[in-house]
Short mmCIF file of C-alpha atoms and ligand atoms in Angstrom, two decimals:
data_model
loop_
_atom_site.label_atom_id
_atom_site.label_comp_id
_atom_site.label_asym_id
_atom_site.label_seq_id
_atom_site.Cartn_x
_atom_site.Cartn_y
_atom_site.Cartn_z
CA MET A 1 14.45 6.32 -31.35
CA SER A 2 11.07 8.64 -31.10
CA ASP A 3 8.78 8.43 -28.44
CA THR A 4 5.59 7.19 -29.01
CA VAL A 5 2.44 9.13 -29.24
CA ILE A 6 -1.66 8.34 -28.51
CA THR A 7 -3.39 11.19 -30.11
CA LEU A 8 -6.80 9.91 -28.06
CA PRO A 9 -10.45 12.15 -28.17
CA LYS A 10 -10.72 14.19 -25.01
CA TRP A 11 -12.04 11.61 -21.52
CA TYR A 12 -14.80 11.73 -18.62
CA ASP A 13 -13.43 10.58 -15.80
CA LEU A 14 -16.39 9.14 -14.19
CA HIS A 15 -16.04 8.61 -10.82
CA ALA A 16 -13.46 11.54 -9.25
CA HIS A 17 -14.27 14.10 -5.85
CA PHE A 18 -13.71 17.78 -6.14
CA ARG A 19 -14.62 18.20 -2.83
CA GLN A 20 -15.99 22.13 -1.78
CA ASP A 21 -14.48 25.72 -0.93
CA GLU A 22 -11.38 26.60 -1.88
CA LEU A 23 -10.63 23.11 -3.04
CA LEU A 24 -12.72 23.46 -6.00
CA ALA A 25 -11.31 25.41 -8.93
CA PRO A 26 -7.52 23.74 -8.21
CA LEU A 27 -8.83 20.66 -7.95
CA VAL A 28 -10.31 20.82 -11.78
CA GLU A 29 -7.93 22.49 -12.85
CA ALA A 30 -5.88 19.49 -12.21
CA HIS A 31 -8.67 17.81 -14.56
CA LEU A 32 -8.65 20.18 -17.04
CA ALA A 33 -4.88 19.85 -16.97
CA MET A 34 -5.33 15.76 -17.69
CA GLY A 35 -7.12 16.37 -20.61
CA CYS A 36 -11.04 15.50 -18.93
CA ALA A 37 -13.96 17.27 -21.16
CA GLY A 38 -16.50 15.83 -18.21
CA VAL A 39 -16.75 14.70 -14.97
CA VAL A 40 -18.60 12.82 -12.45
CA ALA A 41 -18.43 14.91 -9.75
CA MET A 42 -19.26 12.58 -7.30
CA PRO A 43 -21.76 14.18 -3.79
CA ASN A 44 -20.07 13.06 -0.46
CA THR A 45 -19.41 16.87 -0.12
CA ARG A 46 -20.68 18.48 3.62
CA PRO A 47 -23.75 18.60 3.31
CA PRO A 48 -23.87 16.12 0.89
CA VAL A 49 -25.19 16.87 -2.49
CA ALA A 50 -28.72 15.03 -1.76
CA LYS A 51 -30.83 17.53 -3.00
CA VAL A 52 -31.93 18.06 -6.63
CA PHE A 53 -33.10 21.91 -6.55
CA ASP A 54 -31.61 24.62 -4.57
CA GLU A 55 -35.70 25.14 -3.58
CA ASP A 56 -36.53 21.66 -2.03
CA PRO A 57 -36.40 21.56 2.17
CA GLY A 58 -33.47 21.19 3.53
CA GLU A 59 -29.96 22.53 4.17
CA GLU A 60 -28.42 19.75 1.45
CA ILE A 61 -26.83 20.89 -1.09
CA SER A 62 -28.49 20.71 -4.63
CA VAL A 63 -27.15 18.87 -7.41
CA THR A 64 -28.11 22.41 -9.52
CA ALA A 65 -25.63 24.17 -7.65
CA TYR A 66 -23.05 21.79 -7.02
CA ARG A 67 -22.91 21.33 -11.22
CA ASP A 68 -22.81 25.51 -11.64
CA GLN A 69 -19.83 25.38 -8.75
CA LEU A 70 -18.27 23.47 -10.75
CA PHE A 71 -18.62 24.79 -13.87
CA ALA A 72 -17.75 27.78 -12.48
CA ALA A 73 -14.10 26.40 -11.51
CA ALA A 74 -13.38 24.77 -15.24
CA ASN A 75 -14.57 28.04 -16.43
CA ASP A 76 -16.76 26.61 -18.54
CA GLN A 77 -13.94 24.16 -20.22
CA LEU A 78 -16.02 21.19 -18.91
CA ASP A 79 -17.95 19.68 -21.27
CA GLU A 80 -20.40 17.89 -19.28
CA ILE A 81 -20.90 17.54 -15.33
CA ILE A 82 -22.69 15.24 -14.38
CA VAL A 83 -23.52 15.25 -10.24
CA PRO A 84 -25.51 13.17 -8.67
CA LEU A 85 -27.49 13.47 -5.84
CA TYR A 86 -26.38 10.96 -2.79
CA LEU A 87 -29.21 8.61 -1.46
CA THR A 88 -30.17 8.94 2.00
CA GLN A 89 -32.89 8.68 4.67
CA ALA A 90 -34.64 12.04 2.78
CA THR A 91 -34.56 10.84 -0.61
CA THR A 92 -38.42 10.15 -1.82
CA PRO A 93 -39.18 8.46 -5.83
CA GLY A 94 -41.40 11.83 -6.54
CA MET A 95 -37.88 13.78 -6.40
CA ILE A 96 -35.95 11.34 -8.53
CA GLU A 97 -39.66 11.81 -10.68
CA ARG A 98 -38.75 15.76 -10.53
CA GLY A 99 -35.15 15.60 -10.86
CA ALA A 100 -34.86 13.33 -14.43
CA ARG A 101 -37.85 15.30 -15.58
CA SER A 102 -35.43 17.77 -15.75
CA GLY A 103 -32.69 16.70 -17.37
CA LEU A 104 -30.46 17.57 -14.50
CA LEU A 105 -30.31 14.60 -12.78
CA ARG A 106 -28.72 11.48 -14.39
CA ALA A 107 -27.82 9.56 -11.31
CA CYS A 108 -27.74 8.60 -7.89
CA LYS A 109 -24.90 7.12 -5.49
CA TYR A 110 -25.25 4.69 -2.87
CA TYR A 111 -22.80 4.34 -0.95
CA PRO A 112 -22.50 2.04 2.49
CA PRO A 113 -23.52 4.09 5.52
CA HIS A 114 -20.42 4.47 7.52
CA GLY A 115 -18.46 3.01 4.86
CA THR A 116 -15.65 5.45 3.65
CA THR A 117 -15.11 9.57 3.31
CA GLY A 118 -18.42 11.42 3.59
CA SER A 119 -20.71 8.21 4.02
CA GLU A 120 -22.26 9.02 7.45
CA PHE A 121 -25.27 10.40 5.53
CA ALA A 122 -26.27 7.08 3.42
CA GLN A 123 -29.20 4.90 4.18
CA HIS A 124 -28.86 1.04 4.50
CA PHE A 125 -28.99 -0.81 0.99
CA GLU A 126 -32.05 -2.42 1.13
CA ALA A 127 -34.71 0.99 2.18
CA PHE A 128 -33.89 1.53 -1.23
CA MET A 129 -35.14 -1.40 -2.58
CA GLY A 130 -38.16 -1.08 -0.83
CA ASN A 131 -39.74 2.84 -0.77
CA GLY A 132 -39.42 3.12 -4.35
CA VAL A 133 -36.88 4.95 -5.24
CA PHE A 134 -34.52 2.48 -7.26
CA ALA A 135 -37.90 1.48 -8.82
CA ALA A 136 -37.90 5.01 -10.11
CA MET A 137 -34.33 5.40 -11.04
CA GLN A 138 -35.63 2.15 -13.16
CA ASP A 139 -38.62 4.01 -14.57
CA ASN A 140 -37.09 7.60 -14.76
CA GLY A 141 -33.58 6.37 -16.84
CA VAL A 142 -31.33 6.76 -13.63
CA VAL A 143 -28.08 5.45 -13.73
CA LEU A 144 -27.70 3.94 -9.57
CA CYS A 145 -23.67 4.19 -9.27
CA ILE A 146 -22.95 2.32 -6.29
CA HIS A 147 -20.55 1.94 -4.15
CA GLY A 148 -20.72 -1.78 -3.40
CA GLU A 149 -18.84 -3.01 -0.17
CA GLU A 150 -21.14 -4.67 2.79
CA HIS A 151 -21.08 -2.59 5.52
CA GLY A 152 -20.98 -2.89 9.79
CA LEU A 153 -18.81 -5.63 9.34
CA SER A 154 -16.63 -7.00 11.92
CA GLY A 155 -12.95 -6.83 10.76
CA GLU A 156 -11.96 -10.22 10.26
CA ASP A 157 -15.34 -10.42 8.21
CA TYR A 158 -13.59 -6.95 6.32
CA PHE A 159 -11.26 -8.00 4.49
CA GLY A 160 -9.78 -11.84 5.25
CA ARG A 161 -8.19 -14.59 2.54
CA LYS A 162 -11.78 -16.23 1.36
CA ASP A 163 -14.42 -12.78 1.63
CA ASN A 164 -14.42 -9.06 2.48
CA ALA A 165 -16.80 -6.58 2.19
CA GLU A 166 -16.82 -5.83 -1.78
CA GLU A 167 -16.87 -9.80 -2.57
CA ARG A 168 -20.32 -10.49 -0.61
CA PHE A 169 -21.74 -7.30 -1.39
CA TYR A 170 -21.44 -8.43 -5.15
CA ARG A 171 -22.72 -11.67 -3.85
CA GLN A 172 -25.89 -10.60 -1.77
CA ARG A 173 -27.00 -7.50 -2.86
CA MET A 174 -26.53 -6.81 -6.94
CA PRO A 175 -27.81 -10.43 -7.50
CA ARG A 176 -31.36 -8.73 -5.83
CA LEU A 177 -31.00 -5.68 -6.79
CA ARG A 178 -30.34 -7.15 -10.87
CA GLU A 179 -33.76 -10.04 -10.42
CA ARG A 180 -36.10 -7.54 -8.78
CA PHE A 181 -34.80 -4.12 -11.24
CA PRO A 182 -33.60 -5.85 -14.52
CA ASP A 183 -33.58 -2.42 -16.17
CA LEU A 184 -32.22 0.13 -13.98
CA ARG A 185 -28.96 0.85 -14.68
CA VAL A 186 -26.64 0.50 -12.67
CA VAL A 187 -22.15 1.22 -12.82
CA ALA A 188 -20.14 -0.66 -9.65
CA GLU A 189 -18.10 1.92 -9.13
CA HIS A 190 -14.25 1.33 -8.29
CA LEU A 191 -14.09 -2.44 -9.10
CA THR A 192 -11.60 -3.91 -7.45
CA SER A 193 -12.77 -8.35 -6.80
CA LYS A 194 -12.43 -11.08 -9.20
CA LEU A 195 -15.89 -12.15 -8.01
CA GLY A 196 -17.21 -8.08 -8.62
CA VAL A 197 -15.87 -8.64 -12.75
CA ASP A 198 -17.29 -11.92 -12.81
CA PHE A 199 -20.71 -10.72 -12.17
CA VAL A 200 -20.62 -8.11 -13.75
CA ARG A 201 -19.30 -9.38 -16.76
CA GLN A 202 -22.37 -11.95 -16.81
CA ALA A 203 -24.68 -9.10 -15.75
CA GLY A 204 -24.49 -7.73 -19.13
CA GLU A 205 -24.46 -4.07 -20.63
CA GLY A 206 -27.18 -2.62 -18.33
CA VAL A 207 -24.44 -2.85 -15.47
CA ALA A 208 -20.80 -1.43 -16.17
CA ALA A 209 -18.46 -0.91 -13.91
CA SER A 210 -15.38 1.86 -13.32
CA VAL A 211 -12.24 0.94 -12.15
CA THR A 212 -9.35 3.16 -11.13
CA PRO A 213 -5.75 3.15 -11.77
CA GLN A 214 -4.35 2.38 -8.39
CA HIS A 215 -6.61 -1.33 -8.94
CA LEU A 216 -4.80 -1.94 -12.24
CA ILE A 217 -1.69 -1.21 -10.70
CA TYR A 218 -1.28 -2.38 -7.38
CA THR A 219 -2.41 -5.45 -4.60
CA VAL A 220 -2.43 -5.02 -1.03
CA GLY A 221 1.05 -6.28 -0.46
CA ASP A 222 1.63 -2.17 -2.10
CA LEU A 223 -0.36 -0.96 0.64
CA LEU A 224 0.63 -2.62 3.75
CA GLN A 225 4.51 -3.03 2.79
CA ASN A 226 5.82 -0.22 5.09
CA PHE A 227 2.08 1.14 5.19
CA LYS A 228 1.68 3.31 2.03
CA TYR A 229 -0.94 5.27 3.02
CA HIS A 230 -1.28 7.57 -0.26
CA LEU A 231 -2.36 3.74 -1.30
CA TYR A 232 -4.80 3.36 0.89
CA CYS A 233 -8.71 4.54 -0.90
CA LEU A 234 -11.90 1.99 -0.16
CA PRO A 235 -12.55 -0.67 -1.85
CA LEU A 236 -9.14 -1.77 -0.54
CA VAL A 237 -6.62 -2.83 -2.87
CA LYS A 238 -6.93 -6.83 -3.37
CA PHE A 239 -5.14 -9.64 -4.79
CA ASP A 240 -3.43 -10.59 -7.74
CA GLU A 241 -6.33 -12.73 -8.91
CA ASP A 242 -8.16 -9.58 -8.52
CA ARG A 243 -5.99 -7.46 -10.31
CA ALA A 244 -5.64 -9.59 -13.49
CA ALA A 245 -9.64 -10.01 -13.13
CA LEU A 246 -9.96 -6.66 -13.50
CA ARG A 247 -6.89 -6.27 -16.31
CA GLU A 248 -7.97 -9.34 -18.40
CA ALA A 249 -11.41 -7.11 -18.72
CA VAL A 250 -10.44 -3.82 -19.21
CA LEU A 251 -8.03 -5.22 -21.62
CA ASP A 252 -10.61 -7.85 -23.69
CA PRO A 253 -11.35 -6.45 -27.10
CA ASP A 254 -14.65 -6.52 -26.58
CA ASN A 255 -14.72 -4.69 -23.53
CA ARG A 256 -17.73 -2.53 -23.30
CA GLN A 257 -18.76 -2.34 -19.55
CA PHE A 258 -15.56 -1.53 -18.31
CA PHE A 259 -14.51 2.01 -18.10
CA ALA A 260 -12.39 4.84 -16.33
CA GLY A 261 -13.24 6.36 -12.80
CA THR A 262 -10.26 7.51 -10.91
CA ASP A 263 -11.75 7.81 -7.76
CA SER A 264 -9.22 10.70 -7.40
CA ALA A 265 -10.57 11.95 -3.69
CA PRO A 266 -7.73 14.50 -2.23
CA HIS A 267 -7.31 14.29 1.18
CA THR A 268 -5.03 17.42 2.95
CA ALA A 269 -4.67 15.19 5.52
CA LYS A 270 -4.08 11.75 5.04
CA ILE A 271 -3.30 10.42 8.62
CA THR A 272 -6.03 11.12 11.04
CA PRO A 273 -6.26 10.92 15.45
CA CYS A 274 -7.72 7.80 14.56
CA GLY A 275 -5.92 6.40 11.40
CA CYS A 276 -6.32 7.31 7.88
CA ALA A 277 -8.60 8.72 5.37
CA ALA A 278 -9.52 6.45 2.53
CA GLY A 279 -8.56 7.61 -0.99
CA CYS A 280 -5.86 8.34 -3.95
CA PHE A 281 -5.46 11.37 -4.91
CA THR A 282 -5.09 11.16 -9.11
CA GLY A 283 -6.37 14.27 -10.33
CA GLY A 284 -3.64 15.64 -13.46
CA ILE A 285 -2.08 12.65 -13.39
CA ALA A 286 -4.61 8.94 -14.61
CA PRO A 287 -4.47 8.78 -18.05
CA GLN A 288 0.08 8.40 -17.84
CA LEU A 289 -1.52 5.81 -14.56
CA TYR A 290 -3.68 4.10 -16.94
CA ALA A 291 -1.69 3.70 -19.91
CA GLU A 292 1.40 2.34 -17.39
CA ALA A 293 -1.54 -0.11 -16.11
CA PHE A 294 -2.04 -0.81 -19.82
CA GLU A 295 1.27 -2.25 -20.31
CA LEU A 296 1.81 -3.83 -16.47
CA ALA A 297 -1.41 -5.91 -17.97
CA GLY A 298 0.37 -6.70 -21.26
CA ALA A 299 -0.67 -4.18 -23.80
CA ASP A 300 1.90 -3.35 -26.30
CA LEU A 301 0.56 0.39 -26.90
CA ASP A 302 2.79 0.62 -29.63
CA GLN A 303 0.35 -1.52 -31.65
CA GLN A 304 -3.24 -0.22 -32.29
CA GLN A 305 -4.88 -2.74 -30.61
CA GLY A 306 -3.50 -2.00 -27.59
CA VAL A 307 -4.53 1.87 -28.35
CA ASP A 308 -7.66 0.49 -29.13
CA ALA A 309 -8.04 -0.86 -25.72
CA LEU A 310 -6.67 1.87 -24.20
CA ARG A 311 -9.82 4.27 -26.49
CA ARG A 312 -12.65 1.82 -25.05
CA PHE A 313 -11.74 1.72 -21.93
CA LEU A 314 -10.33 5.87 -21.17
CA VAL A 315 -12.89 7.85 -24.26
CA GLU A 316 -14.97 5.78 -25.05
CA ASN A 317 -17.49 2.95 -22.98
CA GLY A 318 -17.93 5.30 -19.91
CA ALA A 319 -19.69 8.07 -22.59
CA GLY A 320 -21.61 5.35 -24.65
CA PHE A 321 -22.49 4.08 -20.80
CA TYR A 322 -23.77 7.92 -19.87
CA GLY A 323 -24.76 8.38 -23.90
CA LEU A 324 -22.17 11.31 -23.61
CA PRO A 325 -20.67 12.67 -26.94
CA VAL A 326 -16.91 11.66 -28.09
CA SER A 327 -15.54 15.40 -27.70
CA ASP A 328 -13.81 16.84 -31.07
CA ASP A 329 -10.97 17.67 -29.06
CA THR A 330 -8.10 16.11 -28.31
CA PHE A 331 -4.85 15.06 -26.08
CA ARG A 332 -1.80 13.10 -26.25
CA LEU A 333 -0.05 10.27 -24.71
CA ILE A 334 3.61 10.45 -24.96
CA ARG A 335 6.34 8.19 -23.98
CA ARG A 336 8.36 10.58 -22.19
CA PRO A 337 9.13 10.43 -17.98
CA THR A 338 7.80 13.24 -15.96
CA SER A 339 7.87 13.70 -12.47
CA VAL A 340 5.33 14.18 -10.28
CA THR A 341 4.78 17.49 -7.93
CA PRO A 342 2.27 17.84 -4.50
CA LEU A 343 -0.67 19.80 -5.42
CA SER A 344 -0.52 23.08 -3.74
CA THR A 345 -3.89 24.88 -2.80
CA SER A 346 -4.81 27.30 0.17
CA ALA A 347 -5.82 24.66 2.33
CA GLY A 348 -2.83 22.75 2.81
CA GLU A 349 -0.79 20.25 -0.05
CA ILE A 350 -1.86 17.71 -1.96
CA THR A 351 0.05 14.67 -2.42
CA PRO A 352 -0.60 12.00 -6.09
CA LEU A 353 -0.74 8.72 -5.70
CA PRO A 354 2.23 7.33 -6.60
CA LEU A 355 3.25 5.71 -3.07
CA GLY A 356 4.23 9.19 -1.30
CA ILE A 357 6.64 11.40 -3.63
CA GLY A 358 7.43 13.65 -0.09
CA PRO A 359 10.99 14.42 1.01
CA GLY A 360 11.27 11.78 4.39
CA CYS A 361 9.51 9.38 1.63
CA PRO A 362 12.75 7.54 -0.09
CA GLU A 363 10.73 4.28 -1.72
CA GLY A 364 8.43 7.10 -3.54
CA ARG A 365 8.09 6.95 -6.92
CA GLY A 366 8.31 10.38 -8.36
CA GLU A 367 8.04 10.22 -11.75
CA LEU A 368 6.04 8.50 -14.45
CA ALA A 369 6.62 6.58 -17.68
CA TRP A 370 4.23 9.20 -19.39
CA SER A 371 3.62 12.05 -20.02
CA LEU A 372 0.43 14.49 -20.85
CA GLU A 373 0.04 16.94 -23.81
CA LEU A 374 -2.80 19.02 -24.33
C1 LIG F 1 -13.75 8.60 -1.34
C2 LIG F 1 -13.33 10.26 -0.77
O1 LIG F 1 -12.46 10.73 -0.46
O2 LIG F 1 -14.36 10.52 -1.24
N1 LIG F 1 -11.91 7.55 -1.03
C3 LIG F 1 -11.86 6.44 -1.47
O3 LIG F 1 -11.09 5.83 -0.48
N2 LIG F 1 -12.91 6.17 -2.14
C4 LIG F 1 -14.55 8.26 -1.58
C5 LIG F 1 -15.25 7.06 -1.99
O4 LIG F 1 -15.56 6.94 -2.72
O5 LIG F 1 -15.58 5.87 -1.33
ZN1 LIG F 2 -15.39 8.06 -4.64
#
């Protein structure tokens, strides 16, 4: 029997991390190699991407400069790059208005202060509710990308059987955001919980969610068994019922709200002096992992219905939400095993997600069920 081949338009990764300096080029190349036509490049660099124009005051990186760096690293092979502005104490409604009017500012990113990698420049959510920033975003059609986790919680409140940081955020803060700014377009980034999924579905079309491969494939048991720290990312992978809700949402024939955003977040050193850096690297292998995830979720990728669900999720929904054109170029997913190799960069080696594939990691999974060709 010949291998199943799925031809799809090139897709947008609507949540990815490309870092800086010598990491930029290899990371962008890994995204090009997996058929990306464009990306939303997250702004948690050092310093953060927290001003819009180069000439604006402050030492932060500007949206213009970071976008130019990414286009250059891609040799102009990416059609679309959206860089969300990192919301900080210094963000003003005027910055949002000017940025949006120039056409350059399409999105802003809210991080929970000290809640994840590179989030130490963030400001409390409530500040933006009252200081005109969310209002200016709503008025100017700027998308709010939200890392929806409550911060500053005790360990037991952060992750428990009945409650966790993400659920608190979607229970307490999101309804108020929706009530106050009903026309603000919101992306619930890297959604992980059933409660979050239910919130997005009932919120309707102004609210969407990015979903990572890892949150569709794994649960917290996979992370904890032998502490597979390459799977340590935030928000944490959760329980079976949470994963089931995500799977159901992405397979739904009416799905227009859930789309691919890998949150590919490379770390050259996952283990740190005081713990583990949060972030899973899926550059180069995300469509292959998503295909696998869809099959685990019950999609039949040998049938049109299954392929249609994958196409909506990977290609159409995110483009629709951000108003981007669907690419005329295509790539192919082929059901043929392929091996995963670490990405070597001049800043060090980066291990892709499938659970630690290096030597000395015998349970690591070095093979994927799907290959990708451009
Ligand atoms: C991201 C990173 O490493 O930049 N880490 C992660 O666990 N997802 C930051 C983020 O999006 O939380
Ligand atoms: Zn991220």
